[in-house]
Amino acid sequence: MDTQDSVPTLTFPCRTPNEERKIVRPPNAFMLFRSWLIRDGKLPPEIGRRQQNISKVAGKAWRLLDEHSKKKWNKEASRRLEDHQRSCPDHKFAP
């Protein structure tokens, strides 16, 4: 599977404690890859729009990626995590 040289950038702003909305966790490498598959129309139309089916196909595609391609997605996920930690230094994930 061919991935782009540059990974698209999305920002998830940190919200102040006074706002009721939750702080969005940064996506991991697989979630970035899955979003890219959906956004760029890389998924076959016959899988439909069910998230369960999309995730199954995305998981199979992820496992087929070579290590070089996975490194790009992991690097972008790490960058997003660092950005999140800078913008929300006191945030602690609590489900």
CSV table of N, CA and C in Angstrom, one decimal:
chain,number,residue,atom,x,y,z
A,1,MET,N,0.8,-1.2,0.0
A,1,MET,CA,0.0,0.0,0.0
A,1,MET,C,0.9,1.2,0.0
A,2,ASP,N,0.6,2.2,-0.8
A,2,ASP,CA,1.4,3.4,-1.0
A,2,ASP,C,0.9,4.5,-0.1
A,3,THR,N,1.7,5.1,0.7
A,3,THR,CA,1.3,6.2,1.5
A,3,THR,C,2.0,7.5,1.0
A,4,GLN,N,1.4,8.6,1.4
A,4,GLN,CA,2.0,9.9,0.9
A,4,GLN,C,3.3,10.1,1.7
A,5,ASP,N,4.1,11.0,1.1
A,5,ASP,CA,5.4,11.3,1.8
A,5,ASP,C,5.1,12.2,3.0
A,6,SER,N,4.1,13.1,2.9
A,6,SER,CA,3.8,13.9,4.0
A,6,SER,C,2.4,13.5,4.6
A,7,VAL,N,2.4,13.5,5.9
A,7,VAL,CA,1.2,13.1,6.6
A,7,VAL,C,0.3,14.3,6.8
A,8,PRO,N,-1.0,14.3,6.5
A,8,PRO,CA,-1.8,15.5,6.7
A,8,PRO,C,-1.8,15.9,8.2
A,9,THR,N,-1.9,17.2,8.5
A,9,THR,CA,-1.9,17.7,9.8
A,9,THR,C,-3.2,18.2,10.2
A,10,LEU,N,-3.7,17.7,11.4
A,10,LEU,CA,-4.9,18.1,12.0
A,10,LEU,C,-4.5,18.6,13.4
A,11,THR,N,-5.2,19.7,13.9
A,11,THR,CA,-4.9,20.2,15.2
A,11,THR,C,-6.1,19.9,16.1
A,12,PHE,N,-5.8,19.6,17.3
A,12,PHE,CA,-6.8,19.4,18.3
A,12,PHE,C,-6.5,20.3,19.5
A,13,PRO,N,-7.2,21.5,19.5
A,13,PRO,CA,-6.9,22.5,20.5
A,13,PRO,C,-7.3,22.0,21.9
A,14,CYS,N,-6.5,22.5,22.8
A,14,CYS,CA,-6.7,22.3,24.2
A,14,CYS,C,-7.8,23.2,24.7
A,15,ARG,N,-8.7,22.7,25.5
A,15,ARG,CA,-9.8,23.5,26.0
A,15,ARG,C,-9.5,23.9,27.4
A,16,THR,N,-10.0,25.0,27.8
A,16,THR,CA,-9.8,25.5,29.2
A,16,THR,C,-10.6,24.7,30.1
A,17,PRO,N,-10.2,24.7,31.4
A,17,PRO,CA,-11.0,23.9,32.4
A,17,PRO,C,-12.4,24.4,32.6
A,18,ASN,N,-12.7,25.7,32.2
A,18,ASN,CA,-14.1,26.2,32.3
A,18,ASN,C,-15.0,25.6,31.3
A,19,GLU,N,-14.5,25.1,30.2
A,19,GLU,CA,-15.4,24.6,29.2
A,19,GLU,C,-15.8,23.2,29.5
A,20,GLU,N,-17.0,22.8,29.2
A,20,GLU,CA,-17.6,21.5,29.5
A,20,GLU,C,-17.1,20.4,28.6
A,21,ARG,N,-16.6,20.7,27.4
A,21,ARG,CA,-16.2,19.7,26.4
A,21,ARG,C,-14.9,19.1,26.9
A,22,LYS,N,-14.7,17.8,26.5
A,22,LYS,CA,-13.5,17.1,26.9
A,22,LYS,C,-12.3,17.4,26.0
A,23,ILE,N,-11.1,17.3,26.6
A,23,ILE,CA,-9.9,17.5,25.8
A,23,ILE,C,-9.8,16.2,24.9
A,24,VAL,N,-9.6,16.4,23.6
A,24,VAL,CA,-9.5,15.3,22.7
A,24,VAL,C,-8.1,14.7,22.8
A,25,ARG,N,-8.0,13.4,22.9
A,25,ARG,CA,-6.7,12.7,22.9
A,25,ARG,C,-6.1,12.8,21.5
A,26,PRO,N,-4.7,12.8,21.5
A,26,PRO,CA,-4.1,12.8,20.2
A,26,PRO,C,-4.2,11.4,19.6
A,27,PRO,N,-4.4,11.3,18.2
A,27,PRO,CA,-4.6,10.0,17.6
A,27,PRO,C,-3.3,9.2,17.6
A,28,ASN,N,-3.4,7.9,17.6
A,28,ASN,CA,-2.2,7.1,17.5
A,28,ASN,C,-1.9,6.8,16.0
A,29,ALA,N,-0.8,6.1,15.7
A,29,ALA,CA,-0.4,6.0,14.3
A,29,ALA,C,-1.5,5.3,13.4
A,30,PHE,N,-2.1,4.2,14.0
A,30,PHE,CA,-3.1,3.5,13.2
A,30,PHE,C,-4.3,4.4,12.9
A,31,MET,N,-4.7,5.2,13.9
A,31,MET,CA,-5.9,6.1,13.7
A,31,MET,C,-5.6,7.1,12.6
A,32,LEU,N,-4.4,7.6,12.6
A,32,LEU,CA,-4.0,8.6,11.5
A,32,LEU,C,-4.1,7.9,10.2
A,33,PHE,N,-3.5,6.7,10.1
A,33,PHE,CA,-3.6,5.9,8.9
A,33,PHE,C,-5.0,5.6,8.4
A,34,ARG,N,-5.8,5.2,9.4
A,34,ARG,CA,-7.2,4.9,9.1
A,34,ARG,C,-8.0,6.1,8.5
A,35,SER,N,-7.7,7.3,9.2
A,35,SER,CA,-8.3,8.5,8.7
A,35,SER,C,-7.9,8.9,7.3
A,36,TRP,N,-6.6,8.7,7.1
A,36,TRP,CA,-6.1,8.9,5.7
A,36,TRP,C,-6.7,8.0,4.7
A,37,LEU,N,-6.9,6.8,5.0
A,37,LEU,CA,-7.6,5.9,4.1
A,37,LEU,C,-9.0,6.4,3.7
A,38,ILE,N,-9.7,6.8,4.7
A,38,ILE,CA,-11.1,7.3,4.5
A,38,ILE,C,-11.1,8.6,3.7
A,39,ARG,N,-10.3,9.5,4.2
A,39,ARG,CA,-10.3,10.9,3.6
A,39,ARG,C,-9.9,10.8,2.1
A,40,ASP,N,-8.9,10.0,1.8
A,40,ASP,CA,-8.4,10.0,0.4
A,40,ASP,C,-9.1,8.9,-0.5
A,41,GLY,N,-10.1,8.3,0.0
A,41,GLY,CA,-10.9,7.4,-0.8
A,41,GLY,C,-10.1,6.2,-1.2
A,42,LYS,N,-9.3,5.7,-0.3
A,42,LYS,CA,-8.5,4.5,-0.6
A,42,LYS,C,-9.2,3.2,-0.3
A,43,LEU,N,-10.3,3.3,0.3
A,43,LEU,CA,-11.1,2.1,0.7
A,43,LEU,C,-12.0,1.7,-0.4
A,44,PRO,N,-12.2,0.4,-0.7
A,44,PRO,CA,-13.1,-0.1,-1.7
A,44,PRO,C,-14.5,0.2,-1.3
A,45,PRO,N,-15.3,0.7,-2.3
A,45,PRO,CA,-16.7,1.1,-2.0
A,45,PRO,C,-17.6,-0.1,-1.4
A,46,GLU,N,-17.3,-1.3,-1.8
A,46,GLU,CA,-18.1,-2.4,-1.4
A,46,GLU,C,-18.1,-2.7,0.2
A,47,ILE,N,-17.1,-2.1,0.9
A,47,ILE,CA,-17.1,-2.3,2.3
A,47,ILE,C,-18.2,-1.5,3.1
A,48,GLY,N,-18.8,-0.5,2.4
A,48,GLY,CA,-19.8,0.3,3.0
A,48,GLY,C,-19.3,1.3,3.9
A,49,ARG,N,-20.2,1.9,4.7
A,49,ARG,CA,-19.9,3.0,5.6
A,49,ARG,C,-19.9,2.6,7.1
A,50,ARG,N,-20.1,1.3,7.4
A,50,ARG,CA,-20.0,0.9,8.8
A,50,ARG,C,-18.6,1.0,9.3
A,51,GLN,N,-18.5,1.6,10.5
A,51,GLN,CA,-17.1,1.8,11.1
A,51,GLN,C,-16.5,0.5,11.4
A,52,GLN,N,-17.2,-0.5,11.7
A,52,GLN,CA,-16.7,-1.9,12.0
A,52,GLN,C,-16.0,-2.4,10.8
A,53,ASN,N,-16.6,-2.3,9.6
A,53,ASN,CA,-16.0,-2.8,8.4
A,53,ASN,C,-14.8,-2.0,8.0
A,54,ILE,N,-14.9,-0.7,8.1
A,54,ILE,CA,-13.8,0.2,7.8
A,54,ILE,C,-12.6,-0.2,8.6
A,55,SER,N,-12.8,-0.4,9.9
A,55,SER,CA,-11.7,-0.7,10.8
A,55,SER,C,-11.1,-2.1,10.5
A,56,LYS,N,-11.9,-3.0,10.1
A,56,LYS,CA,-11.3,-4.3,9.7
A,56,LYS,C,-10.4,-4.2,8.5
A,57,VAL,N,-10.9,-3.5,7.5
A,57,VAL,CA,-10.1,-3.3,6.2
A,57,VAL,C,-8.9,-2.5,6.5
A,58,ALA,N,-9.0,-1.4,7.3
A,58,ALA,CA,-7.9,-0.6,7.7
A,58,ALA,C,-6.8,-1.4,8.5
A,59,GLY,N,-7.3,-2.3,9.4
A,59,GLY,CA,-6.4,-3.1,10.1
A,59,GLY,C,-5.6,-4.1,9.2
A,60,LYS,N,-6.3,-4.7,8.2
A,60,LYS,CA,-5.6,-5.5,7.3
A,60,LYS,C,-4.5,-4.8,6.5
A,61,ALA,N,-4.9,-3.6,6.1
A,61,ALA,CA,-4.0,-2.7,5.3
A,61,ALA,C,-2.8,-2.3,6.1
A,62,TRP,N,-3.1,-2.0,7.4
A,62,TRP,CA,-2.0,-1.6,8.3
A,62,TRP,C,-1.0,-2.7,8.5
A,63,ARG,N,-1.5,-3.9,8.6
A,63,ARG,CA,-0.6,-5.1,8.8
A,63,ARG,C,0.3,-5.3,7.5
A,64,LEU,N,-0.2,-4.9,6.4
A,64,LEU,CA,0.5,-5.1,5.1
A,64,LEU,C,1.6,-4.0,4.8
A,65,LEU,N,1.5,-2.9,5.6
A,65,LEU,CA,2.5,-1.8,5.4
A,65,LEU,C,3.9,-2.3,5.7
A,66,ASP,N,4.8,-1.8,5.0
A,66,ASP,CA,6.2,-2.1,5.3
A,66,ASP,C,6.7,-1.2,6.5
A,67,GLU,N,7.8,-1.5,7.1
A,67,GLU,CA,8.2,-0.8,8.3
A,67,GLU,C,8.5,0.7,8.0
A,68,HIS,N,9.0,1.0,6.9
A,68,HIS,CA,9.3,2.4,6.5
A,68,HIS,C,8.0,3.2,6.5
A,69,SER,N,6.9,2.7,6.0
A,69,SER,CA,5.7,3.4,5.9
A,69,SER,C,5.1,3.6,7.3
A,70,LYS,N,5.2,2.5,8.1
A,70,LYS,CA,4.7,2.6,9.5
A,70,LYS,C,5.4,3.6,10.3
A,71,LYS,N,6.8,3.7,10.1
A,71,LYS,CA,7.6,4.7,10.8
A,71,LYS,C,7.1,6.1,10.5
A,72,LYS,N,6.6,6.4,9.3
A,72,LYS,CA,6.1,7.8,9.0
A,72,LYS,C,4.9,8.1,9.8
A,73,TRP,N,4.0,7.1,9.9
A,73,TRP,CA,2.8,7.3,10.7
A,73,TRP,C,3.1,7.4,12.2
A,74,ASN,N,4.0,6.6,12.7
A,74,ASN,CA,4.4,6.6,14.1
A,74,ASN,C,5.1,8.0,14.4
A,75,LYS,N,5.9,8.5,13.5
A,75,LYS,CA,6.6,9.8,13.7
A,75,LYS,C,5.5,10.9,13.8
A,76,GLU,N,4.5,10.8,12.9
A,76,GLU,CA,3.5,11.9,13.0
A,76,GLU,C,2.7,11.7,14.3
A,77,ALA,N,2.4,10.5,14.7
A,77,ALA,CA,1.7,10.3,16.0
A,77,ALA,C,2.5,10.9,17.1
A,78,SER,N,3.8,10.6,17.1
A,78,SER,CA,4.6,11.2,18.2
A,78,SER,C,4.6,12.7,18.2
A,79,ARG,N,4.7,13.3,17.0
A,79,ARG,CA,4.6,14.7,16.9
A,79,ARG,C,3.3,15.3,17.4
A,80,ARG,N,2.2,14.6,17.1
A,80,ARG,CA,0.9,15.1,17.6
A,80,ARG,C,0.9,15.0,19.1
A,81,LEU,N,1.4,13.9,19.7
A,81,LEU,CA,1.5,13.7,21.1
A,81,LEU,C,2.3,14.8,21.8
A,82,GLU,N,3.4,15.2,21.2
A,82,GLU,CA,4.2,16.3,21.8
A,82,GLU,C,3.5,17.6,21.7
A,83,ASP,N,2.8,17.9,20.6
A,83,ASP,CA,2.0,19.1,20.4
A,83,ASP,C,0.9,19.1,21.5
A,84,HIS,N,0.3,18.0,21.7
A,84,HIS,CA,-0.8,17.9,22.7
A,84,HIS,C,-0.2,18.2,24.1
A,85,GLN,N,0.9,17.6,24.4
A,85,GLN,CA,1.5,17.8,25.7
A,85,GLN,C,2.0,19.2,25.9
A,86,ARG,N,2.4,19.9,24.9
A,86,ARG,CA,2.8,21.3,25.0
A,86,ARG,C,1.6,22.2,25.2
A,87,SER,N,0.5,21.9,24.4
A,87,SER,CA,-0.7,22.8,24.5
A,87,SER,C,-1.6,22.5,25.8
A,88,CYS,N,-1.5,21.2,26.3
A,88,CYS,CA,-2.2,20.8,27.5
A,88,CYS,C,-1.3,20.2,28.5
A,89,PRO,N,-0.4,20.9,29.1
A,89,PRO,CA,0.6,20.2,29.9
A,89,PRO,C,0.1,19.6,31.2
A,90,ASP,N,-1.1,20.0,31.7
A,90,ASP,CA,-1.6,19.4,32.9
A,90,ASP,C,-2.7,18.3,32.6
A,91,HIS,N,-2.9,18.0,31.4
A,91,HIS,CA,-3.9,17.0,31.1
A,91,HIS,C,-3.5,15.6,31.4
A,92,LYS,N,-4.3,14.9,32.1
A,92,LYS,CA,-4.1,13.5,32.4
A,92,LYS,C,-5.3,12.8,31.9
A,93,PHE,N,-5.1,11.7,31.1
A,93,PHE,CA,-6.2,10.9,30.6
A,93,PHE,C,-6.9,10.2,31.7
A,94,ALA,N,-8.2,10.3,31.8
A,94,ALA,CA,-9.0,9.6,32.8
A,94,ALA,C,-10.3,9.2,32.1
A,95,PRO,N,-10.4,7.9,31.8
A,95,PRO,CA,-11.7,7.5,31.1
A,95,PRO,C,-12.9,7.6,32.0
